[in-house]
XYZ file of N, CA and C in Angstrom:
282
model
N 42.113 9.393 59.968
C 42.095 8.428 58.886
C 41.947 9.184 57.570
N 42.782 8.852 56.629
C 42.714 9.475 55.315
C 41.965 8.550 54.360
N 40.916 9.088 53.748
C 40.109 8.308 52.810
C 40.195 8.965 51.443
N 40.512 8.160 50.446
C 40.574 8.650 49.070
C 39.321 8.182 48.345
N 38.652 9.119 47.672
C 37.493 8.773 46.847
C 37.995 8.566 45.427
N 38.147 7.325 45.039
C 38.598 6.990 43.695
C 37.351 6.918 42.805
N 36.977 8.058 42.237
C 35.740 8.150 41.453
C 35.796 7.284 40.201
N 36.982 7.126 39.623
C 37.115 6.303 38.417
C 36.757 4.849 38.709
N 37.233 4.328 39.825
C 36.939 2.937 40.205
C 35.679 2.813 41.052
N 35.067 3.961 41.408
C 33.884 4.014 42.264
C 34.116 3.268 43.567
N 35.128 3.734 44.295
C 35.425 3.128 45.581
C 36.129 4.120 46.497
N 35.879 3.952 47.786
C 36.606 4.682 48.808
C 37.762 3.795 49.235
N 38.938 4.393 49.419
C 40.126 3.622 49.752
C 40.818 4.219 50.970
N 41.329 3.344 51.814
C 42.169 3.754 52.934
C 43.174 2.636 53.185
N 44.187 2.946 53.973
C 45.234 1.968 54.254
C 45.361 1.738 55.749
N 45.661 0.506 56.122
C 45.970 0.130 57.491
C 47.129 -0.852 57.443
N 48.231 -0.486 58.055
C 49.438 -1.330 58.093
C 49.864 -1.766 56.694
N 49.783 -0.859 55.736
C 50.204 -1.163 54.372
C 49.192 -1.933 53.555
N 48.044 -2.272 54.121
C 46.991 -2.999 53.397
C 45.878 -2.044 53.016
N 45.389 -2.188 51.790
C 44.308 -1.332 51.312
C 42.958 -1.910 51.711
N 42.110 -1.049 52.278
C 40.733 -1.396 52.610
C 39.862 -0.601 51.646
N 38.922 -1.275 50.985
C 38.128 -0.656 49.924
C 36.644 -0.831 50.217
N 35.887 0.232 49.963
C 34.424 0.161 50.003
C 33.921 0.599 48.635
N 33.336 -0.338 47.900
C 32.836 -0.035 46.557
C 31.453 0.596 46.665
N 31.152 1.487 45.712
C 29.859 2.163 45.711
C 29.398 2.413 44.289
N 28.130 2.801 44.161
C 27.596 3.277 42.890
C 26.636 4.421 43.208
N 26.450 5.291 42.228
C 25.579 6.444 42.392
C 24.326 6.294 41.545
N 23.226 6.808 42.066
C 21.999 6.950 41.295
C 21.288 8.168 41.864
N 21.132 9.182 41.069
C 20.564 10.462 41.490
C 21.362 10.998 42.670
N 20.733 11.276 43.802
C 21.431 11.797 44.986
C 21.625 10.702 46.033
N 21.743 9.467 45.574
C 21.921 8.338 46.482
C 23.237 7.640 46.173
N 23.890 7.191 47.237
C 25.093 6.387 47.084
C 24.768 4.987 47.616
N 24.990 3.987 46.786
C 24.726 2.597 47.136
C 26.057 1.968 47.552
N 26.161 1.569 48.810
C 27.381 0.942 49.312
C 27.255 -0.562 49.088
N 28.111 -1.089 48.200
C 27.887 -2.441 47.697
C 28.843 -3.508 48.203
N 30.103 -3.162 48.475
C 31.055 -4.221 48.801
C 32.239 -3.666 49.578
N 32.678 -4.406 50.594
C 33.900 -4.061 51.329
C 34.945 -5.113 50.989
N 36.113 -4.652 50.566
C 37.227 -5.554 50.271
C 38.325 -5.328 51.304
N 38.706 -6.406 51.960
C 39.773 -6.352 52.951
C 40.779 -7.457 52.638
N 41.989 -7.340 53.169
C 42.963 -8.428 52.985
C 42.478 -9.704 53.686
N 43.032 -10.827 53.289
C 42.696 -12.099 53.939
C 43.043 -12.022 55.425
N 42.253 -12.673 56.233
C 42.441 -12.742 57.686
C 42.344 -11.383 58.367
N 41.650 -10.424 57.765
C 41.456 -9.107 58.377
C 40.176 -9.149 59.186
N 40.273 -8.869 60.482
C 39.086 -8.924 61.337
C 39.018 -7.744 62.304
N 39.545 -6.601 61.908
C 39.548 -5.415 62.754
C 38.236 -4.651 62.574
N 37.202 -5.069 63.318
C 35.872 -4.463 63.191
C 35.865 -3.001 63.634
N 36.696 -2.653 64.598
C 36.769 -1.260 65.068
C 37.236 -0.358 63.937
N 38.232 -0.806 63.181
C 38.725 -0.014 62.052
C 37.649 0.122 60.980
N 36.947 -0.964 60.681
C 35.880 -0.928 59.671
C 34.782 0.042 60.115
N 34.418 0.025 61.388
C 33.395 0.951 61.884
C 33.861 2.403 61.760
N 35.119 2.670 62.086
C 35.657 4.027 61.923
C 35.668 4.436 60.456
N 36.019 3.514 59.585
C 36.025 3.751 58.141
C 34.616 4.126 57.672
N 33.617 3.362 58.122
C 32.229 3.642 57.741
C 31.747 4.975 58.309
N 32.143 5.310 59.536
C 31.760 6.594 60.114
C 32.324 7.751 59.298
N 33.559 7.621 58.859
C 34.158 8.666 58.018
C 33.434 8.786 56.681
N 33.011 7.671 56.126
C 32.268 7.703 54.857
C 30.895 8.338 55.064
N 30.271 8.108 56.213
C 28.984 8.755 56.512
C 29.161 10.271 56.607
N 30.271 10.723 57.144
C 30.555 12.166 57.196
C 30.713 12.734 55.793
N 31.335 11.976 54.898
C 31.461 12.405 53.496
C 30.066 12.524 52.883
N 29.178 11.569 53.180
C 27.805 11.612 52.656
C 27.072 12.845 53.172
N 27.276 13.191 54.455
C 26.675 14.411 55.006
C 27.171 15.640 54.254
N 28.482 15.721 54.031
C 29.071 16.878 53.355
C 28.533 17.032 51.935
N 28.352 15.918 51.242
C 27.890 15.943 49.851
C 26.373 15.915 49.728
N 25.690 15.878 50.871
C 24.222 15.850 50.921
C 23.652 14.666 50.139
N 24.214 13.487 50.405
C 23.774 12.258 49.755
C 22.976 11.405 50.724
N 22.092 10.613 50.173
C 21.410 9.583 50.947
C 22.185 8.286 50.734
N 22.242 7.439 51.757
C 23.033 6.214 51.711
C 22.105 5.007 51.667
N 22.334 4.124 50.700
C 21.568 2.886 50.583
C 22.522 1.731 50.887
N 22.339 1.073 52.035
C 23.236 -0.030 52.396
C 22.820 -1.330 51.715
N 23.566 -1.740 50.727
C 23.292 -2.994 50.028
C 23.895 -4.168 50.797
N 25.059 -3.959 51.352
C 25.800 -4.993 52.074
C 25.228 -5.178 53.486
N 24.947 -6.410 53.909
C 24.390 -6.634 55.257
C 25.262 -6.056 56.378
N 26.578 -6.071 56.218
C 27.474 -5.520 57.244
C 27.223 -4.020 57.429
N 26.892 -3.331 56.353
C 26.629 -1.895 56.443
C 25.248 -1.646 57.043
N 24.283 -2.508 56.739
C 22.967 -2.400 57.372
C 23.099 -2.597 58.878
N 23.937 -3.525 59.296
C 24.194 -3.740 60.721
C 24.832 -2.507 61.340
N 25.733 -1.863 60.599
C 26.358 -0.629 61.080
C 25.284 0.423 61.367
N 24.305 0.570 60.482
C 23.224 1.542 60.693
C 22.389 1.190 61.920
N 22.156 -0.105 62.147
C 21.394 -0.515 63.324
C 22.147 -0.195 64.612
N 23.455 -0.373 64.601
C 24.272 -0.120 65.794
C 24.554 1.364 66.005
N 24.421 2.176 64.969
C 24.710 3.611 65.034
C 23.492 4.398 64.557
N 22.466 4.520 65.396
C 21.228 5.178 64.957
C 21.395 6.668 64.637
N 22.525 7.272 64.992
C 22.730 8.690 64.673
C 22.822 8.922 63.170
N 23.111 7.874 62.405
C 23.244 8.014 60.945
C 21.971 7.628 60.201
N 20.896 7.285 60.902
C 19.662 6.850 60.231
C 19.052 7.926 59.339
N 19.352 9.198 59.621
C 18.813 10.261 58.771
C 19.463 10.278 57.387
N 20.527 9.507 57.201
C 21.147 9.387 55.877
C 20.399 8.399 54.982
N 19.531 7.588 55.573
C 18.782 6.598 54.781
C 17.692 7.315 53.979
N 17.465 6.890 52.741
C 16.388 7.493 51.957
C 15.022 7.124 52.528
N 13.997 7.914 52.216
C 12.646 7.595 52.705
C 12.220 6.196 52.266
N 11.599 5.490 53.166
C 11.088 4.152 52.841
C 12.003 3.022 53.232
N 13.251 3.295 53.560
C 14.180 2.230 53.958
C 14.206 2.171 55.480
N 13.789 1.046 55.997
C 13.788 0.792 57.434
C 14.726 -0.372 57.714
N 15.545 -0.219 58.740
C 16.464 -1.297 59.112
C 16.164 -1.803 60.499
């Protein structure tokens, strides 16, 4: 999966079947706040979204960032994938 970090728009972008999937974020110090996922109407491919989030977690590891899940769907992702819990900043329990 190819993910583009559009720093100007503060979003990660990828494509599936010609449709753009977007994860909006914001930065504060060494933390990335994941705020919103934009998908086309009637998009329900949860496996693709999980793969997209896993790739973004790898980017966070590479950049040595802590991840703050603002969106409930991303908090659920952390609960289902405990291997990424070390990316959470101190004090955040899910």
